[in-house]
GROMACS .gro file of C-alpha atoms in nm:
model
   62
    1UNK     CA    1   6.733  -2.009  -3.102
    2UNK     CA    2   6.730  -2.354  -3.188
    3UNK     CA    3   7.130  -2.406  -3.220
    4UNK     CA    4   7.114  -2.295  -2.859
    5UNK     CA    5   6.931  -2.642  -2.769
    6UNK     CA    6   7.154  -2.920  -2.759
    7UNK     CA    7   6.993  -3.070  -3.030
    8UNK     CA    8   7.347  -3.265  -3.167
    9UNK     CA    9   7.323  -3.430  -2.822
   10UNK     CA   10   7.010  -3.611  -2.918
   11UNK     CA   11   7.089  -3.669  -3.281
   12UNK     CA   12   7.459  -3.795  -3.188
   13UNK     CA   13   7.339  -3.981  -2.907
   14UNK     CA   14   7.258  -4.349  -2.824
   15UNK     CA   15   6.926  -4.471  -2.979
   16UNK     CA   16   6.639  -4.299  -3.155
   17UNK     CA   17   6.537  -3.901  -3.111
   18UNK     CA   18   6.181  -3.788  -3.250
   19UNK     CA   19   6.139  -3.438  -3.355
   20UNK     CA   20   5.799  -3.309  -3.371
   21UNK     CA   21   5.756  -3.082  -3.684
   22UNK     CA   22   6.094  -3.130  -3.809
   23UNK     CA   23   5.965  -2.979  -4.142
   24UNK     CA   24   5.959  -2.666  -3.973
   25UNK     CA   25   6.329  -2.649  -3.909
   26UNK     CA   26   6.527  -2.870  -4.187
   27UNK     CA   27   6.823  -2.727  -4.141
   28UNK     CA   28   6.897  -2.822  -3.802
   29UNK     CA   29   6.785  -3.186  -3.904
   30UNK     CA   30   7.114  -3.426  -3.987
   31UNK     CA   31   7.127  -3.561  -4.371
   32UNK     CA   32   7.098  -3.875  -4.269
   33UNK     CA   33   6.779  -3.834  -4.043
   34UNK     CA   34   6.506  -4.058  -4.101
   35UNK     CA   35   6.144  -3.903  -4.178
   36UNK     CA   36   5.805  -4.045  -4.075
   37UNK     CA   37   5.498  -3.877  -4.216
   38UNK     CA   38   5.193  -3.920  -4.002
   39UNK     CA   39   4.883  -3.814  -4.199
   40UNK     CA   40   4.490  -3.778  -4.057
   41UNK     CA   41   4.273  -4.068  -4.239
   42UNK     CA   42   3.986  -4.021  -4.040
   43UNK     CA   43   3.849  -3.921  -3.674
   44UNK     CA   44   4.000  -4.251  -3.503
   45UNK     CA   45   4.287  -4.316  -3.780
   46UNK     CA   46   4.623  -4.239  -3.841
   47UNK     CA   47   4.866  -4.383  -4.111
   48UNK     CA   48   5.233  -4.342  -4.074
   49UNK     CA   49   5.451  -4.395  -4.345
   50UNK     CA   50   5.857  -4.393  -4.450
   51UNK     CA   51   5.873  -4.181  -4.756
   52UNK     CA   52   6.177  -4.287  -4.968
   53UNK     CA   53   6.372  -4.406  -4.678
   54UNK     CA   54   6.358  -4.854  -4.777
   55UNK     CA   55   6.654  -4.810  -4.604
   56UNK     CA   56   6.507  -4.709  -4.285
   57UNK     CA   57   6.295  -5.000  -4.286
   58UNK     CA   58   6.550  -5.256  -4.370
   59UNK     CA   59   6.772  -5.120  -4.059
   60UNK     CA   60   6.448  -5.159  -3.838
   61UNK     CA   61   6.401  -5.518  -3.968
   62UNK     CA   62   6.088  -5.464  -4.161
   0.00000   0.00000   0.00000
């Protein structure tokens, strides 16, 4: 099960955890988690974007 992983130790942790498809799971994820989206453009490109999380940008400095 996934309570059995540990997962608080990552999320409560020091610095940044990345959870491959978190959408799969969003009750395990904390409120206050930050979500990427990665989406295929083409063959050779990938765009990654912040939705609705400005917030997340201005604590990375961007």
């Amino acid at each position: 099960s996934v309570a059995r992983l540990g997962l608080d130790d990552y999320f409560y942790g020091d610095g940044v955890s990345v959870i491959e498809w978190a959408d799969r799971f969003p009750e395990f994820i904390p409120e206050q988690a930050q979500w990427l989206v990665f989406e295929i453009k083409s063959e050779d490109q990938r765009a990654i974007t912040f939705p609705d999380n400005s917030h997340a940008l201005s604590a990375l400095g961007l």
